[in-house]
Amino acid sequence: MTAVISAIKTTPVLVPFKRPPVTASGSVNELPLVLLDVETDAGITGHAYLFVFLPSMLKPTVDCVAAVEELVQGMTADPEQADPMLRKRLRLLDIHGILGQVLAGLDMALWDIQAKTRELPWLNAGPEA
């Protein structure tokens, strides 16, 4: 039986660089990330993270995850079923930008759950494995 998504937890973090990279537009002193923990009714948690480019993007990304969480609670945690169902449901919206990042992070976390369920390395959890 396939696990069902029960919750998504988010943790926004700013990771400082010991040696900040310098680009043409300036130096990058910290890395803004949203950590995702997708929990299932089977007690398995999948993990992923989103690089959100700017510290000011942390809150809107966390808010978007909360909105998506309402859609996915009770949905299968099988990534081969969940991702197409979500993309079909959200087809009229622009699924690029923040929403696209959130969907990609959810997909990564679901593949992590799949790997843990099958007791395989994440790399070997896909359909070709």
Short mmCIF file of C-alpha atoms in Angstrom, two decimals, residues 11-63:
data_model
loop_
_atom_site.label_atom_id
_atom_site.label_comp_id
_atom_site.label_asym_id
_atom_site.label_seq_id
_atom_site.Cartn_x
_atom_site.Cartn_y
_atom_site.Cartn_z
CA THR A 11 12.26 25.54 7.89
CA PRO A 12 13.59 28.75 6.34
CA VAL A 13 17.32 29.20 6.91
CA LEU A 14 20.10 31.59 5.94
CA VAL A 15 23.37 29.69 5.63
CA PRO A 16 26.42 31.97 5.86
CA PHE A 17 29.35 31.40 3.51
CA LYS A 18 32.80 31.16 5.07
CA ARG A 19 34.19 32.58 1.83
CA PRO A 20 31.39 34.39 0.02
CA PRO A 21 31.42 33.91 -3.74
CA VAL A 22 31.77 37.07 -5.78
CA THR A 23 29.83 37.51 -9.00
CA ALA A 24 29.56 40.35 -11.51
CA SER A 25 26.64 41.71 -9.47
CA GLY A 26 28.44 41.56 -6.12
CA SER A 27 29.21 39.15 -3.33
CA VAL A 28 26.78 36.57 -1.95
CA ASN A 29 27.16 36.41 1.83
CA GLU A 30 24.45 33.91 2.73
CA LEU A 31 22.46 31.16 1.08
CA PRO A 32 18.67 31.40 1.61
CA LEU A 33 17.11 27.92 1.74
CA VAL A 34 13.72 26.48 2.61
CA LEU A 35 14.08 22.98 4.04
CA LEU A 36 11.12 20.70 3.29
CA ASP A 37 10.05 17.70 5.36
CA VAL A 38 7.15 15.81 3.77
CA GLU A 39 5.56 13.49 6.33
CA THR A 40 3.43 10.45 5.54
CA ASP A 41 0.87 8.37 7.38
CA ALA A 42 3.41 5.51 7.30
CA GLY A 43 5.83 7.50 9.47
CA ILE A 44 8.31 8.06 6.63
CA THR A 45 9.60 11.60 6.06
CA GLY A 46 11.05 12.77 2.77
CA HIS A 47 13.51 15.66 2.71
CA ALA A 48 14.37 18.28 0.11
CA TYR A 49 15.54 21.88 0.04
CA LEU A 50 14.81 24.89 -2.11
CA PHE A 51 17.38 27.58 -2.93
CA VAL A 52 15.28 30.75 -3.06
CA PHE A 53 17.93 33.22 -4.31
CA LEU A 54 17.09 36.12 -1.96
CA PRO A 55 16.39 36.26 1.79
CA SER A 56 13.22 38.23 1.00
CA MET A 57 11.91 35.17 -0.92
CA LEU A 58 11.91 32.92 2.17
CA LYS A 59 8.49 34.00 3.48
CA PRO A 60 6.62 33.87 0.14
CA THR A 61 8.11 30.44 -0.54
CA VAL A 62 7.06 29.13 2.89
CA ASP A 63 3.58 30.60 2.28
#
